[in-house]
Tab-separated table of C-alpha atoms in Angstrom:
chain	number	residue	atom	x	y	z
A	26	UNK	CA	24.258	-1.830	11.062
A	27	UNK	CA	22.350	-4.744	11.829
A	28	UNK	CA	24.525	-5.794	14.829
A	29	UNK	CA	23.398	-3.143	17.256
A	30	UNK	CA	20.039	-2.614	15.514
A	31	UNK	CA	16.763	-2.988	17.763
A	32	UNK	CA	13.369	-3.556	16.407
A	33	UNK	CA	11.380	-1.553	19.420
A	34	UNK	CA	7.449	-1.479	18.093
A	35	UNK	CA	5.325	-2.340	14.667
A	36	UNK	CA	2.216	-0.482	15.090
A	37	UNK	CA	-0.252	0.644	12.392
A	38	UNK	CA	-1.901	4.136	12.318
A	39	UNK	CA	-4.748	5.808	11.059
A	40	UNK	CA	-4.859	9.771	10.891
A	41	UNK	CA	-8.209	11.353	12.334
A	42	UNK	CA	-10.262	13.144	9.680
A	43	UNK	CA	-8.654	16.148	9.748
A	44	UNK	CA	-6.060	18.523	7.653
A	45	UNK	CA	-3.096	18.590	10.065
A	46	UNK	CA	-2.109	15.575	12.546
A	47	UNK	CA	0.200	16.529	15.972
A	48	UNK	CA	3.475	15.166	14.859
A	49	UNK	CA	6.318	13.952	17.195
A	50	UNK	CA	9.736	14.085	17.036
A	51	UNK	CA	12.139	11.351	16.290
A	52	UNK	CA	14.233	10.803	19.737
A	53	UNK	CA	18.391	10.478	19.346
A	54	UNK	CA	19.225	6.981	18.826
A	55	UNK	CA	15.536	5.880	16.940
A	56	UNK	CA	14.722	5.555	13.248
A	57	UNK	CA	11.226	5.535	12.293
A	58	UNK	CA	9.414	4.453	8.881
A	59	UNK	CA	5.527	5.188	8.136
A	60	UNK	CA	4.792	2.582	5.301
A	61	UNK	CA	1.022	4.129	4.092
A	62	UNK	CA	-1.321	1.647	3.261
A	63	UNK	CA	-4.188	3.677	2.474
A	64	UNK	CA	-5.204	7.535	2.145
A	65	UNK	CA	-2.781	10.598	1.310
A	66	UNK	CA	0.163	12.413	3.430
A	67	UNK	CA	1.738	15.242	2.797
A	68	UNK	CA	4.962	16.119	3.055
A	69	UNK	CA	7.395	19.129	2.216
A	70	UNK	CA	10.190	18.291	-0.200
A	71	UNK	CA	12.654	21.163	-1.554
A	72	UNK	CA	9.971	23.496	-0.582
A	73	UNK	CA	7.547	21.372	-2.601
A	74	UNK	CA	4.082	19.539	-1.513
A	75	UNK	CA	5.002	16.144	-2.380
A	76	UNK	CA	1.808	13.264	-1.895
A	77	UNK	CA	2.288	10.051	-0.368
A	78	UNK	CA	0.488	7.310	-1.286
A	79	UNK	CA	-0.399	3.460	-0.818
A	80	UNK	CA	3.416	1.681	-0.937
A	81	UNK	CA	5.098	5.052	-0.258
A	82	UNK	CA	7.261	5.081	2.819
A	83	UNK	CA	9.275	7.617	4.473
A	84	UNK	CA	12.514	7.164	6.825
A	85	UNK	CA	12.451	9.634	9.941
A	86	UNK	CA	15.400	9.994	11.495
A	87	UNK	CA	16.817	12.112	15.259
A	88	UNK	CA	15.146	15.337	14.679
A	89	UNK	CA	12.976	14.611	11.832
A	90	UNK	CA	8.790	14.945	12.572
A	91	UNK	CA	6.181	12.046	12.061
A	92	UNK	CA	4.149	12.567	9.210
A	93	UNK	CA	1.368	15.080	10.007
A	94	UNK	CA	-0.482	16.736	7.124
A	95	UNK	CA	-3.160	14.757	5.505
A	96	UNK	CA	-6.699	15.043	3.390
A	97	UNK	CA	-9.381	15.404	6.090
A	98	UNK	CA	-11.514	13.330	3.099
A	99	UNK	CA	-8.765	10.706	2.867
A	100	UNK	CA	-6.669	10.584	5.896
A	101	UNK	CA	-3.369	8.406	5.878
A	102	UNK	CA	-3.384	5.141	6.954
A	103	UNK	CA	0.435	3.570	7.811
A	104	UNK	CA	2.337	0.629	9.484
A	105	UNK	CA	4.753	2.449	11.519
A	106	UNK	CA	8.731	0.646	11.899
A	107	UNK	CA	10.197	1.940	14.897
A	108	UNK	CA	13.891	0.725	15.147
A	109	UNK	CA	17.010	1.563	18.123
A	110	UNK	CA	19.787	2.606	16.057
A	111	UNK	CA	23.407	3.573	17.383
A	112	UNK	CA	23.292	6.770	18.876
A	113	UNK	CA	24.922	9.885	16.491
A	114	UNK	CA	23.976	7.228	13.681
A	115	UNK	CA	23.565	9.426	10.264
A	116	UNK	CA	21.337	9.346	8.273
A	117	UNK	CA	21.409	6.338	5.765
A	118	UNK	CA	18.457	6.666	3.507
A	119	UNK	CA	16.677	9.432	1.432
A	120	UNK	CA	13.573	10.513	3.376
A	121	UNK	CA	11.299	9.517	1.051
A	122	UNK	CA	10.989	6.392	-1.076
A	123	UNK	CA	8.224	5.293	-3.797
A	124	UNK	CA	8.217	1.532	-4.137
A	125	UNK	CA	8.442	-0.238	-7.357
A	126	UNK	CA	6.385	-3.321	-6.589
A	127	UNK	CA	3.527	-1.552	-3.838
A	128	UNK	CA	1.316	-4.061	-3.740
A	129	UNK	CA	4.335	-6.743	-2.677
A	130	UNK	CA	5.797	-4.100	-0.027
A	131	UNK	CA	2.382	-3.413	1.498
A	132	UNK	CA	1.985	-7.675	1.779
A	133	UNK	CA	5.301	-7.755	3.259
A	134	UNK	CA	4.442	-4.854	5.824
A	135	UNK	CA	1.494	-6.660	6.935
A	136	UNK	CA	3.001	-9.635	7.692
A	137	UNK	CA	5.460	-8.187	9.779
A	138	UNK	CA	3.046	-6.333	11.748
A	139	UNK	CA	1.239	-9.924	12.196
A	140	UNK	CA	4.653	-11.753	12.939
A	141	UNK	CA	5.603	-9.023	15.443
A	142	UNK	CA	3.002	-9.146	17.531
A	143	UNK	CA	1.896	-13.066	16.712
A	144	UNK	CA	5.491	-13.783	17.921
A	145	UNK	CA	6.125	-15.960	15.325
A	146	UNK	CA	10.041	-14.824	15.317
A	147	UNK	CA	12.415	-13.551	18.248
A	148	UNK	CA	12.316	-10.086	18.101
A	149	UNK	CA	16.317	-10.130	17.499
A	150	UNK	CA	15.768	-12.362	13.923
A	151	UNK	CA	12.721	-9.649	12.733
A	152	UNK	CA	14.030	-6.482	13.458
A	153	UNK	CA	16.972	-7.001	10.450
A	154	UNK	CA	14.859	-9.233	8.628
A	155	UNK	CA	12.736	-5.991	8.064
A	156	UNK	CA	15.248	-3.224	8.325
A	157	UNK	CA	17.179	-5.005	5.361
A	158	UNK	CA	13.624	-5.445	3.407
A	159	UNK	CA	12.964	-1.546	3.577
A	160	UNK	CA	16.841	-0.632	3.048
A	161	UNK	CA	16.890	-3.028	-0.245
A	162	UNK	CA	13.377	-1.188	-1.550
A	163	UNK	CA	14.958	2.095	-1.134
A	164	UNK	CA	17.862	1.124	-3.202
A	165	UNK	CA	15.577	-0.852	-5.897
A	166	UNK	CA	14.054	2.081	-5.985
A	167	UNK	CA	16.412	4.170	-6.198
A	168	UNK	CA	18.387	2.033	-8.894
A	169	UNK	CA	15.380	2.024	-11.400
A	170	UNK	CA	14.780	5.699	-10.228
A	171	UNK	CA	12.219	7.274	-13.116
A	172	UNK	CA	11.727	11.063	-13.477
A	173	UNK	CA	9.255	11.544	-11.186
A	174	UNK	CA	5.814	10.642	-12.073
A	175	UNK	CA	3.260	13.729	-12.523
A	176	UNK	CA	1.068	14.935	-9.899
A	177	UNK	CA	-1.364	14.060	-11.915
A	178	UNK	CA	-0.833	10.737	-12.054
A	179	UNK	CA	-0.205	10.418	-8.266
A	180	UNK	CA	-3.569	12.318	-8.069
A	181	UNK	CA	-5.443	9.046	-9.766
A	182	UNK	CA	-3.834	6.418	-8.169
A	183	UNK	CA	-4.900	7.986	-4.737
A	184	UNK	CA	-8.816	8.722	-6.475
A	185	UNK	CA	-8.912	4.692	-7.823
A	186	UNK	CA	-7.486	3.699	-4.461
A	187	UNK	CA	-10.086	5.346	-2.751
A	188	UNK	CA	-13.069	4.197	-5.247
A	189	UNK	CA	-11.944	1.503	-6.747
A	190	UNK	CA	-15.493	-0.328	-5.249
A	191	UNK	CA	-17.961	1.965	-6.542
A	192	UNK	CA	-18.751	2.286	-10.042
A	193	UNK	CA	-16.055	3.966	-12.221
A	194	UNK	CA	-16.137	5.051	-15.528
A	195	UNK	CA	-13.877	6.827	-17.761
A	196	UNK	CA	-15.416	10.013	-17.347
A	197	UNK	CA	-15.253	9.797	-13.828
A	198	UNK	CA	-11.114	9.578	-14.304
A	199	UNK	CA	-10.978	12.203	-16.927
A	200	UNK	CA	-13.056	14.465	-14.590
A	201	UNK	CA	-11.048	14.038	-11.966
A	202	UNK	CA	-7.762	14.586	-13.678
A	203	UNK	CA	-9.438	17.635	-15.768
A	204	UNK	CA	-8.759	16.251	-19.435
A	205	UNK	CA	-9.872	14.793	-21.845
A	206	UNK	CA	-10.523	10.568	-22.470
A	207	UNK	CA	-8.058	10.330	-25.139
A	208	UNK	CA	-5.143	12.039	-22.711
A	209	UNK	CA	-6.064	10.173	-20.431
A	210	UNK	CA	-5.685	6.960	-21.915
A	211	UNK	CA	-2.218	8.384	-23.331
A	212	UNK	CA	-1.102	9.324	-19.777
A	213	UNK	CA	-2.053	5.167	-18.336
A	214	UNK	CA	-0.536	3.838	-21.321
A	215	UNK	CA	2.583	6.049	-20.692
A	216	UNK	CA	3.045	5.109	-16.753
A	217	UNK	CA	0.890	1.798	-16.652
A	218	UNK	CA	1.393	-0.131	-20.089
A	219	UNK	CA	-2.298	-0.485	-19.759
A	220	UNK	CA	-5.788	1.538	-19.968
A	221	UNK	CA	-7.529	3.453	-17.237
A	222	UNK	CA	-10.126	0.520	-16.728
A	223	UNK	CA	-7.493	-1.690	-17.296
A	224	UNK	CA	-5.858	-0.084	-14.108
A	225	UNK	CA	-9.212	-0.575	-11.990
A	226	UNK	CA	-9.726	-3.889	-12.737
A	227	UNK	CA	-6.128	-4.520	-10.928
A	228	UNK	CA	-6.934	-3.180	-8.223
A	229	UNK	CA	-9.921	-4.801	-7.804
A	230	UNK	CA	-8.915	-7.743	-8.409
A	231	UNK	CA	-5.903	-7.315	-5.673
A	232	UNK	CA	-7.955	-5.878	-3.037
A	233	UNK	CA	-10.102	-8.967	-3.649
A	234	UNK	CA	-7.442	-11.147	-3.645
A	235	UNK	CA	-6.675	-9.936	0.294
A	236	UNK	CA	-10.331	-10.171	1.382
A	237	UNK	CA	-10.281	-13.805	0.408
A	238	UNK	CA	-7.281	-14.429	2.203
A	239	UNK	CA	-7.968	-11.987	5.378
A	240	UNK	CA	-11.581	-12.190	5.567
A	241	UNK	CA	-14.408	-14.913	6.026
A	242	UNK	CA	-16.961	-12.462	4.043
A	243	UNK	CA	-18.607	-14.056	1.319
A	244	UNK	CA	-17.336	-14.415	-2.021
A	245	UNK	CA	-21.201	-11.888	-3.045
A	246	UNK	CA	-19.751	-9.757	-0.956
A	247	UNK	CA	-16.315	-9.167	-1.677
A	248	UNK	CA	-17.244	-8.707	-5.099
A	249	UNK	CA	-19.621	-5.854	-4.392
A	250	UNK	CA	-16.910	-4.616	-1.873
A	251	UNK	CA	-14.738	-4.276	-4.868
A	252	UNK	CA	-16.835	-2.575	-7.330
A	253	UNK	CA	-17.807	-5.564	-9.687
A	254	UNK	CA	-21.461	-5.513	-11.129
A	255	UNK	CA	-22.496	-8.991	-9.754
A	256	UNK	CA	-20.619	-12.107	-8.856
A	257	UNK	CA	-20.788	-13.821	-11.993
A	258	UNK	CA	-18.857	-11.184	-13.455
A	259	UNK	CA	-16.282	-11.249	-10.319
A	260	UNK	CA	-15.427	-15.120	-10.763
A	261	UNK	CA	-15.180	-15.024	-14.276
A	262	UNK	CA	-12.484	-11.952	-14.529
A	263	UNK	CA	-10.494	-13.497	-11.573
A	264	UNK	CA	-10.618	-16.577	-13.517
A	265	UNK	CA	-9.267	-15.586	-16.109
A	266	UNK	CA	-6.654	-12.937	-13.997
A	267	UNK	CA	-5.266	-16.260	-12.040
A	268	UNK	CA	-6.579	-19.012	-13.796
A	269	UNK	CA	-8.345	-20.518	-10.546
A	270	UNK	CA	-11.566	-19.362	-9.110
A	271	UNK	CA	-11.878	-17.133	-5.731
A	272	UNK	CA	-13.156	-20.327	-3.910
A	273	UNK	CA	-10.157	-21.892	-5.245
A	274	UNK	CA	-7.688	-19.389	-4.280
A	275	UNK	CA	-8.966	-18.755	-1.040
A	276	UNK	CA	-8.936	-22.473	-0.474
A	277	UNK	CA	-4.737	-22.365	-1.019
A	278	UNK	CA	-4.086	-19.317	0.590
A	279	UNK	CA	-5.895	-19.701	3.557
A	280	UNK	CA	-5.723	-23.657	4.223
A	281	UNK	CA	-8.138	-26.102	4.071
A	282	UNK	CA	-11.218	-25.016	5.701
A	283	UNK	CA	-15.012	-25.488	5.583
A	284	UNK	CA	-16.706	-22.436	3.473
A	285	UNK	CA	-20.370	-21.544	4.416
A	286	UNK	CA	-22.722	-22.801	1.852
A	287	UNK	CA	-23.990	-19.330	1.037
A	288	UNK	CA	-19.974	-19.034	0.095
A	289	UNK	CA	-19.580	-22.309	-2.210
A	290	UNK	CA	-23.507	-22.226	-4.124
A	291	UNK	CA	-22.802	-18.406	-4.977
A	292	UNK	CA	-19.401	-18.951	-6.908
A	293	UNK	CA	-20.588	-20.256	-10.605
A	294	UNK	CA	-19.148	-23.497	-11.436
């Protein structure tokens, strides 16, 4: 496959504010994947509504349609693959795939889009180099396949990823999943090995983890950004999450390089 496979564009995507987006139609001889990174899709599945959500990625191939039905108060965000395949190629991978490791797709999706456009590799190395990635996800995935997690549960991880930097309590997750605390601690437990709050704290501590390394904002800031009560708080949990301190891991991840003093006198010792 890889031997007459073309990577043609890496683009990323963000769906207008509105219920249904004007989809396009995969050409003969192209093979598509929308990797979402943020929001909710939609997408008919056995005659099912099936939600897509951060890590969730979807192969399109001659004759399929882009992704086009969205939440008008979340619209889909993605990092679109466009490969040249051999032309009559079938199809070689399920339409839609749910990653078991999100978080380290989504990195790997970004990077690509950086390297493909930063020109870091010859087009000819990146295009496999990423095809392969995907392809061994969908088989990871589908390896380790689970029965299919509850709407329900798809339903919070969208709400948290959406939130996740305002203040959330409990109640605000039983609300929105219409039952009660002690279900809903049943249900995390069940499909996270951790609680609800447990759950938020992960994410905010990983969406942290990126501003550091993406951004120059200021360590204040990211912690409000990401829903923690003051900075004190913020440095000690990701202290004791990675066992350095956000100055510290921004420091390795991003190189040596001079932080504003607002930056350094606002992270406690």
């Amino acid at each position: 496959m890889s031997q007459s496979l073309e990577l043609v564009r890496v683009g990323y995507y963000r769906a207008p504010a509105v219920r249904r987006v004007t989809p396009f139609q995969i050409r003969d001889g192209e093979c598509l994947v929308e990797l979402m990174t943020n929001g909710r899709a939609y997408i008919d599945l056995d005659g099912h509504s099936v939600m897509l959500t951060y890590g969730d990625f979807r192969w399109e191939y001659p004759g399929d349609w882009s992704l086009s039905h969205t939440d008008p108060e979340d619209p889909y965000e993605c990092i679109t693959f466009l490969f040249r395949i051999p032309e009559n190629q079938k199809r070689q991978w399920p339409g839609y795939v749910r990653p078991l490791e999100a978080d380290i797709l989504v990195n790997f999706a970004r990077e690509a889009l950086h390297a493909f456009h930063a020109f870091h590799l010859e087009r000819e190395e990146l295009g496999p180099m990423i095809y392969n990635r995907l392809a061994w996800e969908t088989y990871r995935s589908n390896l380790h396949q689970q029965p299919a997690e509850p709407s329900v549960v798809t339903l919070l991880r969208a709400f948290i990823e959406r939130h996740y930097g305002s203040h959330l309590e409990l109640q605000d997750l039983a609300e929105e999943a219409q039952m009660s605390v002690s279900n809903l601690f049943n249900l995390f437990h069940r499909y996270f090995a951790m609680s609800p709050m447990q759950y938020v704290r992960e994410r905010r501590l990983y969406h942290a983890r990126l501003a550091l390394v993406e951004t120059g904002d200021s360590i204040r800031d990211i912690a409000e950004a990401c829903g923690f009560s003051n900075v004190e708080v913020f440095c000690r949990t990701f202290r004791q999450a990675m066992g350095i301190t956000p100055g510290q891991y921004r420091k390795r991840y991003r190189g040596p390089q001079r932080l504003t003093a607002e930056t350094s006198a606002e992270e406690p010792s």
